[in-house]
Tab-separated table of N, CA and C in Angstrom:
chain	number	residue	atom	x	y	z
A	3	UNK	N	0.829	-1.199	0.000
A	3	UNK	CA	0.000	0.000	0.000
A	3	UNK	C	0.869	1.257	0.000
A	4	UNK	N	1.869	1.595	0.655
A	4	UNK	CA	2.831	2.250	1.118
A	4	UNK	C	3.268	2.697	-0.625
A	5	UNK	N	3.586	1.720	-1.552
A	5	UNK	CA	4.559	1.994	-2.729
A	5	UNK	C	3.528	2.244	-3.420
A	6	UNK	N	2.407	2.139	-3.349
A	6	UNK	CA	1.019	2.577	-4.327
A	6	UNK	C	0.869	3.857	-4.096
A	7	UNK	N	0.760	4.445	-2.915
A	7	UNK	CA	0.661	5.666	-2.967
A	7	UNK	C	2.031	6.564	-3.185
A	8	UNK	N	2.961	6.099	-3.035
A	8	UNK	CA	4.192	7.070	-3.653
A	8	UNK	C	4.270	6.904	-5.227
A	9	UNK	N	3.532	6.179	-5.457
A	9	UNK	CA	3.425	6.032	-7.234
A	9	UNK	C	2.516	6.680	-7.407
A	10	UNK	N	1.368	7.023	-7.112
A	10	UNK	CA	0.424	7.548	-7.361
A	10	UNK	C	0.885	9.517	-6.969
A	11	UNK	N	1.652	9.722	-5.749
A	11	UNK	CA	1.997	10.789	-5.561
A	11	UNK	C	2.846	11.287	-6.874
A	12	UNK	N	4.093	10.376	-7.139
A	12	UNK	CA	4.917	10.831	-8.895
A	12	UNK	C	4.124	10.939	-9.643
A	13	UNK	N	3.440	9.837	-10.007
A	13	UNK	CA	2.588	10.273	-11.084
A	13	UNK	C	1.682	11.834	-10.996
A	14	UNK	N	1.249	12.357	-9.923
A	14	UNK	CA	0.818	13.760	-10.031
A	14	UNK	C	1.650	14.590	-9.861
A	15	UNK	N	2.624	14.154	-9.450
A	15	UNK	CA	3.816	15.487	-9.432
A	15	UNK	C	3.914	15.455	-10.984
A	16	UNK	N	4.311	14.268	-11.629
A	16	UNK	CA	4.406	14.393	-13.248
A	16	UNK	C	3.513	15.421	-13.949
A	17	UNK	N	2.320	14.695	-13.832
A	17	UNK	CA	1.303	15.702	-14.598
A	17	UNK	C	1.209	16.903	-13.696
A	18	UNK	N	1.312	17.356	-13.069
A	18	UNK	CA	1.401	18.944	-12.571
A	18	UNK	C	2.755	19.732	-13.214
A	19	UNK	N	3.591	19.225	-13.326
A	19	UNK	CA	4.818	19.558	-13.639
A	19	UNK	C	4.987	19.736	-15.140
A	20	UNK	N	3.958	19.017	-16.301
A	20	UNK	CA	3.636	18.919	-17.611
A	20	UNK	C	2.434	19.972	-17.484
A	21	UNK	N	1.935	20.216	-16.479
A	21	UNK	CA	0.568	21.613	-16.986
A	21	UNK	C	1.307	22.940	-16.335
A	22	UNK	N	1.976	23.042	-15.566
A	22	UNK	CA	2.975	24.182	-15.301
A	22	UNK	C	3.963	24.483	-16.117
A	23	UNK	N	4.577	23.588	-16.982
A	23	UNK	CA	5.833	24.089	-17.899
A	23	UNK	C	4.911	24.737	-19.458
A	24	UNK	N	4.194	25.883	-18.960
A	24	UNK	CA	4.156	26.420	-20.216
A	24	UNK	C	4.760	28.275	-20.487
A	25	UNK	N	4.348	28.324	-21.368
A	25	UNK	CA	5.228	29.481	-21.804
A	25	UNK	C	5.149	30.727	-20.851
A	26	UNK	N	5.814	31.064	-20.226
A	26	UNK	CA	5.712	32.476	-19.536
A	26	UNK	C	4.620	33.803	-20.442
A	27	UNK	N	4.627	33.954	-21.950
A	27	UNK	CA	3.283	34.752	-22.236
A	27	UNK	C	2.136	34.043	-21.882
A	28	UNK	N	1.693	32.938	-22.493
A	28	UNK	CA	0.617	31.673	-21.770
A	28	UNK	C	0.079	32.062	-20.750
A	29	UNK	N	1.305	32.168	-19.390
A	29	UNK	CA	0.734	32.270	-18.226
A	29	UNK	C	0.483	33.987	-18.285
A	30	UNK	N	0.857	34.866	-18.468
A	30	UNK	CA	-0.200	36.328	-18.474
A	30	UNK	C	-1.000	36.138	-19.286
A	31	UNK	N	-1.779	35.986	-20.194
A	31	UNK	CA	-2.483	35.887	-20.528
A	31	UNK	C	-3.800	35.102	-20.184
A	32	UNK	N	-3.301	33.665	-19.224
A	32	UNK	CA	-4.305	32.950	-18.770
A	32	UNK	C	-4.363	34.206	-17.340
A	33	UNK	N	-3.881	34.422	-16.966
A	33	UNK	CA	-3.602	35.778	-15.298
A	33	UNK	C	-4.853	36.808	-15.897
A	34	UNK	N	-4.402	37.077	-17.209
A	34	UNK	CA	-5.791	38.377	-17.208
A	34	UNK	C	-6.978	37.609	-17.466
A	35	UNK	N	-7.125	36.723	-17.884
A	35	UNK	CA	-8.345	35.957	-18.574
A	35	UNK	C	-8.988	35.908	-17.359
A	36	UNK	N	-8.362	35.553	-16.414
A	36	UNK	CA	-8.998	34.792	-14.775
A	36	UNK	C	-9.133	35.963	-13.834
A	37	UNK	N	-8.454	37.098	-14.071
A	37	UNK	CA	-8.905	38.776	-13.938
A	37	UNK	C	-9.828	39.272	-14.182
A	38	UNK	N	-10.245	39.001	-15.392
A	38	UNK	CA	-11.903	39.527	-16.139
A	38	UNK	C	-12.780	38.455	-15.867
A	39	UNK	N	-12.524	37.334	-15.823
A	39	UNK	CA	-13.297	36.080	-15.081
A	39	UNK	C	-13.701	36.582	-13.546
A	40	UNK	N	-12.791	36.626	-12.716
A	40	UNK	CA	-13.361	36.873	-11.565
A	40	UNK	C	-14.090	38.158	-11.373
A	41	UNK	N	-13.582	39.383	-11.972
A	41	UNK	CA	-14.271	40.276	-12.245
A	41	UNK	C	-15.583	40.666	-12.384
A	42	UNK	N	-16.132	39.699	-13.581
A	42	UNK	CA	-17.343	39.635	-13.843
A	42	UNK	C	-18.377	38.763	-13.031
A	43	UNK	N	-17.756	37.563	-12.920
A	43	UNK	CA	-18.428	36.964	-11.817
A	43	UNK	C	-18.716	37.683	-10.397
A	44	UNK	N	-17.842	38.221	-9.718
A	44	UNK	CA	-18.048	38.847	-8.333
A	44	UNK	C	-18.568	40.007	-8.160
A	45	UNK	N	-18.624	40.899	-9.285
A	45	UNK	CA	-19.559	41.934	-9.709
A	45	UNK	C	-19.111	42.666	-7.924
A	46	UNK	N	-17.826	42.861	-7.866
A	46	UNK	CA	-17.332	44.288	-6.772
A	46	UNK	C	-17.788	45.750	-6.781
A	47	UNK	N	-17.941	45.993	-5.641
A	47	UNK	CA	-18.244	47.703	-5.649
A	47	UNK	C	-16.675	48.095	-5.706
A	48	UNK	N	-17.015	49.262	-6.358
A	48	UNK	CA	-15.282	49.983	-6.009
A	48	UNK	C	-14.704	50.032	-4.553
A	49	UNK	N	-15.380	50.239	-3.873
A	49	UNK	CA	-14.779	49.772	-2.592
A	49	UNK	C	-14.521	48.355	-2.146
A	50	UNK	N	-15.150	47.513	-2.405
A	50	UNK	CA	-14.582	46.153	-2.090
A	50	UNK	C	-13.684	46.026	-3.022
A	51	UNK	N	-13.701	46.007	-4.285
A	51	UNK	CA	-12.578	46.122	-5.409
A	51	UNK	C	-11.143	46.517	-4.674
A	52	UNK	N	-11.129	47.881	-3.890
A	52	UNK	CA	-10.205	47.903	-3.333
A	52	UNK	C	-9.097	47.684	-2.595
A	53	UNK	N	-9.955	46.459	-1.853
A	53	UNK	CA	-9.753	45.864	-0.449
A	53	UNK	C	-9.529	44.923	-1.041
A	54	UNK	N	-9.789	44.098	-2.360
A	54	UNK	CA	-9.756	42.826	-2.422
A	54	UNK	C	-8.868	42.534	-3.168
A	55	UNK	N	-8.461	42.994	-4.533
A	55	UNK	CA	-7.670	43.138	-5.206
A	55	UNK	C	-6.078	42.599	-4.916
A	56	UNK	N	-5.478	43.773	-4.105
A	56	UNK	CA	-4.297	43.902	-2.885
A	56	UNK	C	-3.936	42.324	-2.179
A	57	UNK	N	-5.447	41.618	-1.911
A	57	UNK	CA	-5.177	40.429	-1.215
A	57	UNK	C	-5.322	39.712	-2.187
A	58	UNK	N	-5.921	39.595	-3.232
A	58	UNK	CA	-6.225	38.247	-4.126
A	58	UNK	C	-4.259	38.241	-4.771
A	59	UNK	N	-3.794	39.929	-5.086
A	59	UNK	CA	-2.869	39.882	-5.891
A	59	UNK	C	-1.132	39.181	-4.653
A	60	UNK	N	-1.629	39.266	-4.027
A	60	UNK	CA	-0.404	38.785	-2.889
A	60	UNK	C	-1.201	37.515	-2.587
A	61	UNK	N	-1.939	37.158	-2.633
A	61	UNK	CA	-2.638	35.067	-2.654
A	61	UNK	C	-1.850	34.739	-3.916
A	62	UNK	N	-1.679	35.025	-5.115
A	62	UNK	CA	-1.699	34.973	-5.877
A	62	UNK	C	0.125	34.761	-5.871
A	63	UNK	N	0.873	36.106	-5.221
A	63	UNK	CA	2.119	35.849	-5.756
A	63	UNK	C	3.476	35.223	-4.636
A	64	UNK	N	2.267	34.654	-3.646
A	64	UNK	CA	2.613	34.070	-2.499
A	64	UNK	C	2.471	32.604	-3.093
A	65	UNK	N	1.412	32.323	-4.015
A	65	UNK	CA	1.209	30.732	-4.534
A	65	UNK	C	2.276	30.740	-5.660
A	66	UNK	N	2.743	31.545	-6.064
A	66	UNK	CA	3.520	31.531	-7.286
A	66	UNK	C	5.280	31.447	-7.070
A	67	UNK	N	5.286	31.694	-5.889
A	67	UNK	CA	6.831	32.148	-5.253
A	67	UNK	C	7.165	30.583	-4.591
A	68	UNK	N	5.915	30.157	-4.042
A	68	UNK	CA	5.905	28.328	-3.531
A	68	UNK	C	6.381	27.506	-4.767
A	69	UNK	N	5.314	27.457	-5.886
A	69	UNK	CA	5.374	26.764	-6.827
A	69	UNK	C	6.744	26.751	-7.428
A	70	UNK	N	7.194	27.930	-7.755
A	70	UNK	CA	8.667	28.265	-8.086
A	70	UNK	C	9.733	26.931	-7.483
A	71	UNK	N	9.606	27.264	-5.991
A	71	UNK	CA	10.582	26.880	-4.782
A	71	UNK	C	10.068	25.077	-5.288
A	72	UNK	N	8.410	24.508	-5.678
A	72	UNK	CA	8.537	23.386	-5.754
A	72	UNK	C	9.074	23.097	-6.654
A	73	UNK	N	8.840	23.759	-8.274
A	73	UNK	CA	9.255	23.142	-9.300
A	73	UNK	C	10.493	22.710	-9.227
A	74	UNK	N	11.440	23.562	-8.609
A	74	UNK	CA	13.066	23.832	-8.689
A	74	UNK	C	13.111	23.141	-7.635
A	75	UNK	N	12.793	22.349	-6.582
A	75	UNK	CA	13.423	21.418	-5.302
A	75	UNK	C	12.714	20.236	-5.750
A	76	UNK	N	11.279	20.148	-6.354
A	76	UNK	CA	11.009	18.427	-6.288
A	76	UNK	C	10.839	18.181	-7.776
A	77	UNK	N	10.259	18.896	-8.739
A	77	UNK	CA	10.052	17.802	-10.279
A	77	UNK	C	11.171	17.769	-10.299
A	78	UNK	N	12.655	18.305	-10.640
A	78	UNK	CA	13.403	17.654	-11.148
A	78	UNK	C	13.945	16.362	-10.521
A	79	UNK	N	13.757	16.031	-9.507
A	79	UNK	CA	13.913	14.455	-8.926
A	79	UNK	C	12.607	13.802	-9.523
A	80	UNK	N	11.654	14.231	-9.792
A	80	UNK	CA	10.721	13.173	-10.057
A	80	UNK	C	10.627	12.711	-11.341
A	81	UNK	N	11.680	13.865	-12.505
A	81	UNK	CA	11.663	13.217	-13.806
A	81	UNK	C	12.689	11.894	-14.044
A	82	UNK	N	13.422	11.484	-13.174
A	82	UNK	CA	14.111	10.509	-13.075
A	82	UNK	C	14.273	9.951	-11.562
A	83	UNK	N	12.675	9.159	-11.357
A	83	UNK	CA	12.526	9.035	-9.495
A	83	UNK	C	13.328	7.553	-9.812
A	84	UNK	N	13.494	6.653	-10.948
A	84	UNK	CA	14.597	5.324	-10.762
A	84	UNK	C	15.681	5.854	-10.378
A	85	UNK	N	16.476	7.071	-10.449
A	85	UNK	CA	17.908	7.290	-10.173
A	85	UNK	C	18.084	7.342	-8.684
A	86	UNK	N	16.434	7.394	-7.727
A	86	UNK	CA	16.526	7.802	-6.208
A	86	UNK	C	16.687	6.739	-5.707
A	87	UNK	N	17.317	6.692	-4.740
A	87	UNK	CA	17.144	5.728	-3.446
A	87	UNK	C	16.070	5.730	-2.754
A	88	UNK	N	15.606	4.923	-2.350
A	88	UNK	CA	14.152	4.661	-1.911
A	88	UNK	C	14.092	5.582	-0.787
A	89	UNK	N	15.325	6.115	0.203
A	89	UNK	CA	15.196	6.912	1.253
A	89	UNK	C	15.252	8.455	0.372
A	90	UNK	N	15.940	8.464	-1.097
A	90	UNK	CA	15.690	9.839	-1.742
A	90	UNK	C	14.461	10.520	-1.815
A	91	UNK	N	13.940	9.028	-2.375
A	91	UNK	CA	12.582	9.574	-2.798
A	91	UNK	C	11.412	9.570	-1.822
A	92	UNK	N	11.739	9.238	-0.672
A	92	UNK	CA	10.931	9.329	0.357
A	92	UNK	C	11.052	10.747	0.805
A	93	UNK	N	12.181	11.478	0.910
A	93	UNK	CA	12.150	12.520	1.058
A	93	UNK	C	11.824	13.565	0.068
A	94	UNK	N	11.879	13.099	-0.975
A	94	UNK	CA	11.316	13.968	-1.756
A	94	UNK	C	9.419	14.204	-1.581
A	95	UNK	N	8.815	12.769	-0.999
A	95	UNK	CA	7.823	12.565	-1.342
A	95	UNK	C	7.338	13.819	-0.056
A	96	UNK	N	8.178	13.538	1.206
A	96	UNK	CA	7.674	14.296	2.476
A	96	UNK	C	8.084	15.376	2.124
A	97	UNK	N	9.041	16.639	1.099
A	97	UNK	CA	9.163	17.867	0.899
A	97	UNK	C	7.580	17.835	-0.336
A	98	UNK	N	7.493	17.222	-1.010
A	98	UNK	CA	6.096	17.608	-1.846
A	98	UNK	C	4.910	17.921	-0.912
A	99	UNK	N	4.671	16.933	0.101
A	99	UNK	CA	3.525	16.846	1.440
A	99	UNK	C	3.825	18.560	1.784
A	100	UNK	N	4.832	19.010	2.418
A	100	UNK	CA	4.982	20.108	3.027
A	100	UNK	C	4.831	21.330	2.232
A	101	UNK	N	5.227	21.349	0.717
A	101	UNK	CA	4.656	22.063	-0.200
A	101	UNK	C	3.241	22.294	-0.274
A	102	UNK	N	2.838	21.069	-0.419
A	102	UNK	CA	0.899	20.943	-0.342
A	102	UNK	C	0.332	21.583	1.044
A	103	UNK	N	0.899	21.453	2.050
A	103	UNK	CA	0.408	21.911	3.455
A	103	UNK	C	0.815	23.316	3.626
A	104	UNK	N	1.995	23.892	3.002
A	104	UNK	CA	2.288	24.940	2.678
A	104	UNK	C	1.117	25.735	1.575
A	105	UNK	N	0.572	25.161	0.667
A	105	UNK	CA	-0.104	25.962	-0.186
A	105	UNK	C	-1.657	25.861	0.397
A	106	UNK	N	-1.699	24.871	1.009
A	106	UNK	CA	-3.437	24.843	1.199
A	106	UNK	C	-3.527	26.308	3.021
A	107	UNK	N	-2.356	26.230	3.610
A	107	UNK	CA	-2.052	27.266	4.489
A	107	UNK	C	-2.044	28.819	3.872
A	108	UNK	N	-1.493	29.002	2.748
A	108	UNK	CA	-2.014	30.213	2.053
A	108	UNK	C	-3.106	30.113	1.848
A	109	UNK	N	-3.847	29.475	1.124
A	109	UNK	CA	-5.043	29.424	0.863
A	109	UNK	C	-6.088	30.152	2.090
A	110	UNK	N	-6.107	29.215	2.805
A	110	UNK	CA	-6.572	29.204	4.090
A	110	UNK	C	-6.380	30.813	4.659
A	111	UNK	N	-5.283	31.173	4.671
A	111	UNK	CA	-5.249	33.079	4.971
A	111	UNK	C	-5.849	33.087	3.953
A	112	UNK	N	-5.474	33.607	2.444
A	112	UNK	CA	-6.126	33.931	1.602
A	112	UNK	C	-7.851	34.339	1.736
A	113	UNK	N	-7.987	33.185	2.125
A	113	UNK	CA	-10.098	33.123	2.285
A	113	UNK	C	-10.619	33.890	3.172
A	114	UNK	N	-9.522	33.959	4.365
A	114	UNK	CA	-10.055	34.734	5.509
A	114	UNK	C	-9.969	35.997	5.841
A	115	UNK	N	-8.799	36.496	4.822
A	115	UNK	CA	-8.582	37.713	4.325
A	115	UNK	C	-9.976	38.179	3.451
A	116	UNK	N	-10.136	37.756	2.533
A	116	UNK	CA	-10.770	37.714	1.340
A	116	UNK	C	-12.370	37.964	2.106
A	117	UNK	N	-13.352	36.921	2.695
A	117	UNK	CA	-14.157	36.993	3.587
A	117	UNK	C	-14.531	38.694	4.510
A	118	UNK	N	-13.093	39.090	4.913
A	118	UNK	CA	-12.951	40.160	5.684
A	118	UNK	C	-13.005	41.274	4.724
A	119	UNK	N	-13.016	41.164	3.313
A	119	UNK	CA	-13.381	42.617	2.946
A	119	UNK	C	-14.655	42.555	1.660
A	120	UNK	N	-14.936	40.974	1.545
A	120	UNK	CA	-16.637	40.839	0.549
A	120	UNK	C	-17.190	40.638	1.550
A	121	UNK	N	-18.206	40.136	0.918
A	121	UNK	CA	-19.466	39.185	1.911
A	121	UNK	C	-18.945	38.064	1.730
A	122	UNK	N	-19.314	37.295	2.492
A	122	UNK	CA	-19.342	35.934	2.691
A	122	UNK	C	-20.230	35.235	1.568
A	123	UNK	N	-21.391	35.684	0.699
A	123	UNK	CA	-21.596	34.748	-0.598
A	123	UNK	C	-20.847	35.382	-1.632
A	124	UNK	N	-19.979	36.346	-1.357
A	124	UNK	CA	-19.049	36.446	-2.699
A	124	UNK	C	-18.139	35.801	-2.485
A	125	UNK	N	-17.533	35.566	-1.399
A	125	UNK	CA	-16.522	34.578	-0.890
A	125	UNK	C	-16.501	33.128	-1.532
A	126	UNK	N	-17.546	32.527	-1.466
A	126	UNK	CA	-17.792	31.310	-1.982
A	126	UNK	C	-18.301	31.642	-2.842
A	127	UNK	N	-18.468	32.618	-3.969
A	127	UNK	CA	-18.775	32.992	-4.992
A	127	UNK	C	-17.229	32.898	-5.816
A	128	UNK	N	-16.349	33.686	-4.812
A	128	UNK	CA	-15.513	33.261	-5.574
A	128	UNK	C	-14.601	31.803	-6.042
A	129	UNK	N	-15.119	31.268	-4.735
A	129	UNK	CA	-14.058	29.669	-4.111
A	129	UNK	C	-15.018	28.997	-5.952
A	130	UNK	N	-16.376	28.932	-6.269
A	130	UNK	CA	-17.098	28.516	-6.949
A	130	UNK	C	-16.458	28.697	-8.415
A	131	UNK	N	-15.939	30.468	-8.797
A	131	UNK	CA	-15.527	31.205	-9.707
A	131	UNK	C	-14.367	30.445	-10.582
A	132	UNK	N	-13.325	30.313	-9.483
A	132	UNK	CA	-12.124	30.417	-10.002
A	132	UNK	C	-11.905	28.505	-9.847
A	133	UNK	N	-12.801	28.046	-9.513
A	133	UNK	CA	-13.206	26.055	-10.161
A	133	UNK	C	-13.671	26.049	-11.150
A	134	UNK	N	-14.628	27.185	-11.996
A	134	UNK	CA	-15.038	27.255	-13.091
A	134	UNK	C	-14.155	28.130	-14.006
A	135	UNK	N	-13.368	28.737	-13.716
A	135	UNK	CA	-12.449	29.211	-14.368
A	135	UNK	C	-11.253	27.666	-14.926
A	136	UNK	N	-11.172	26.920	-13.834
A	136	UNK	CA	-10.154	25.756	-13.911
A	136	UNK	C	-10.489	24.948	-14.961
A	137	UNK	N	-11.626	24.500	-14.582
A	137	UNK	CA	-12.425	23.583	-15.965
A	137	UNK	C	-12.670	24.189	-17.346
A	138	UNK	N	-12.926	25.501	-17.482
A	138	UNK	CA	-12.904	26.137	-18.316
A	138	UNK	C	-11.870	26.175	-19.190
A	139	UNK	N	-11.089	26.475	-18.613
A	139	UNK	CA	-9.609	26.517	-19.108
A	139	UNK	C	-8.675	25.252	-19.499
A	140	UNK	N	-9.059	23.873	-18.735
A	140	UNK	CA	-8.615	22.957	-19.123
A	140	UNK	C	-9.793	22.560	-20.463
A	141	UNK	N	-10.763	22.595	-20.562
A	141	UNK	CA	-11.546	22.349	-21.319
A	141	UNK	C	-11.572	23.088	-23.049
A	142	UNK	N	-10.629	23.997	-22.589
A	142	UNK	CA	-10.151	24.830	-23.952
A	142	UNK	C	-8.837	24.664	-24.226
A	143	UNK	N	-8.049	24.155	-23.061
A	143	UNK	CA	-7.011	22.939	-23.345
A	143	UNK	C	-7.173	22.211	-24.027
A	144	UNK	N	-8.042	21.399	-23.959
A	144	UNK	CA	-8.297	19.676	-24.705
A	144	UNK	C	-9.038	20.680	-26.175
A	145	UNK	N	-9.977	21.368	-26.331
A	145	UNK	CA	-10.242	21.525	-27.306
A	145	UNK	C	-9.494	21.850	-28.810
A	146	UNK	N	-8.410	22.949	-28.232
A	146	UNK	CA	-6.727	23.597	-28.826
A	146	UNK	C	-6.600	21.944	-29.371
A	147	UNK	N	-6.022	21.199	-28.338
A	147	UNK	CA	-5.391	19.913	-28.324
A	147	UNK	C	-6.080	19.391	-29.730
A	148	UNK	N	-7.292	18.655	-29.407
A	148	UNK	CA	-8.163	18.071	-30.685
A	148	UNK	C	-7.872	18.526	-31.737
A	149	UNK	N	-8.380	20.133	-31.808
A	149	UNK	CA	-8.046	20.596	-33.048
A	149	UNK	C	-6.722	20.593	-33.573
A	150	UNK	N	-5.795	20.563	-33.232
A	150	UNK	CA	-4.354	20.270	-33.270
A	150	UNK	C	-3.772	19.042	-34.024
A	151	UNK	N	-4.899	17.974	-33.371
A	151	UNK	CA	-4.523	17.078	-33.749
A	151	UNK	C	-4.951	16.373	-35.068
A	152	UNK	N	-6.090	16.736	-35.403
A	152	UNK	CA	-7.150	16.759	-36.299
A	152	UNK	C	-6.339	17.319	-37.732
A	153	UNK	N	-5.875	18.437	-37.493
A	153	UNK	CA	-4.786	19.791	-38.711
A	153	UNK	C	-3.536	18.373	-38.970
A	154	UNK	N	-3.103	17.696	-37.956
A	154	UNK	CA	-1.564	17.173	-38.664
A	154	UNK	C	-2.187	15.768	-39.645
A	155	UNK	N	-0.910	15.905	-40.512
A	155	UNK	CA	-1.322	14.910	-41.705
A	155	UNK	C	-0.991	13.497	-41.381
């Protein structure tokens, strides 16, 4: 059971590590998309706009400064986890855990920040928003993809 779930943990470090390596324009561009996304959805007064903004944009570059620190300390052990020693990759597996407990801990401020300057159904207006922003966006992933694939000869 023990080696099932550290396989199952690589394997999502893999695919996280294959949906994060894209192009630095990519990612501003998906940043404003999910800007005017939340935007429209949360329908802010200029005063909450104010208040909220400031915190979404430091949630934001507090999750981005982690991710950094993971990409660069754990995928590159996980693109070659046969080269680890079983005690390597155990530690690699417990620095990924602490990453995850690390990001769901931003989060966690994040909301309570966030809470403290909407209402509380924009709050979960937004938690709702930016899951439909996710699917959205992977869903125009796969579509790109298809069509992509469909064009080669």
């Amino acid at each position: 059971m023990n080696r099932l779930k550290y396989i199952i943990v690589v394997l999502l470090l893999f695919v996280s590590a294959q949906f994060y390596a894209q192009k630095p324009h990519d990612y501003d561009k998906i940043k404003s998309l999910k800007i005017a996304f939340l935007t429209e959805r949360l329908n802010l007064s200029s005063k909450e706009a104010q208040a909220f903004w400031p915190i979404y944009n430091e949630y934001e570059n507090n999750r981005g400064k982690l991710r950094e620190k993971e990409h660069t300390q754990v995928y590159p052990k996980v693109k070659n986890p046969e080269k680890l020693s079983e005690k390597e990759a155990s530690a690699v597996v417990e620095l990924f855990l602490e990453f995850e407990q690390k990001e769901e801990d931003i989060r966690k401020d994040f909301i309570k920040k966030a809470a403290g300057v909407i209402t509380a159904k924009k709050t979960l207006l937004l938690l709702r928003s930016e899951e439909e922003f996710k699917r959205q966006l992977i869903r125009k992933y796969h579509q790109k993809r298809s069509e992509s694939n469909k064009n080669r000869p």
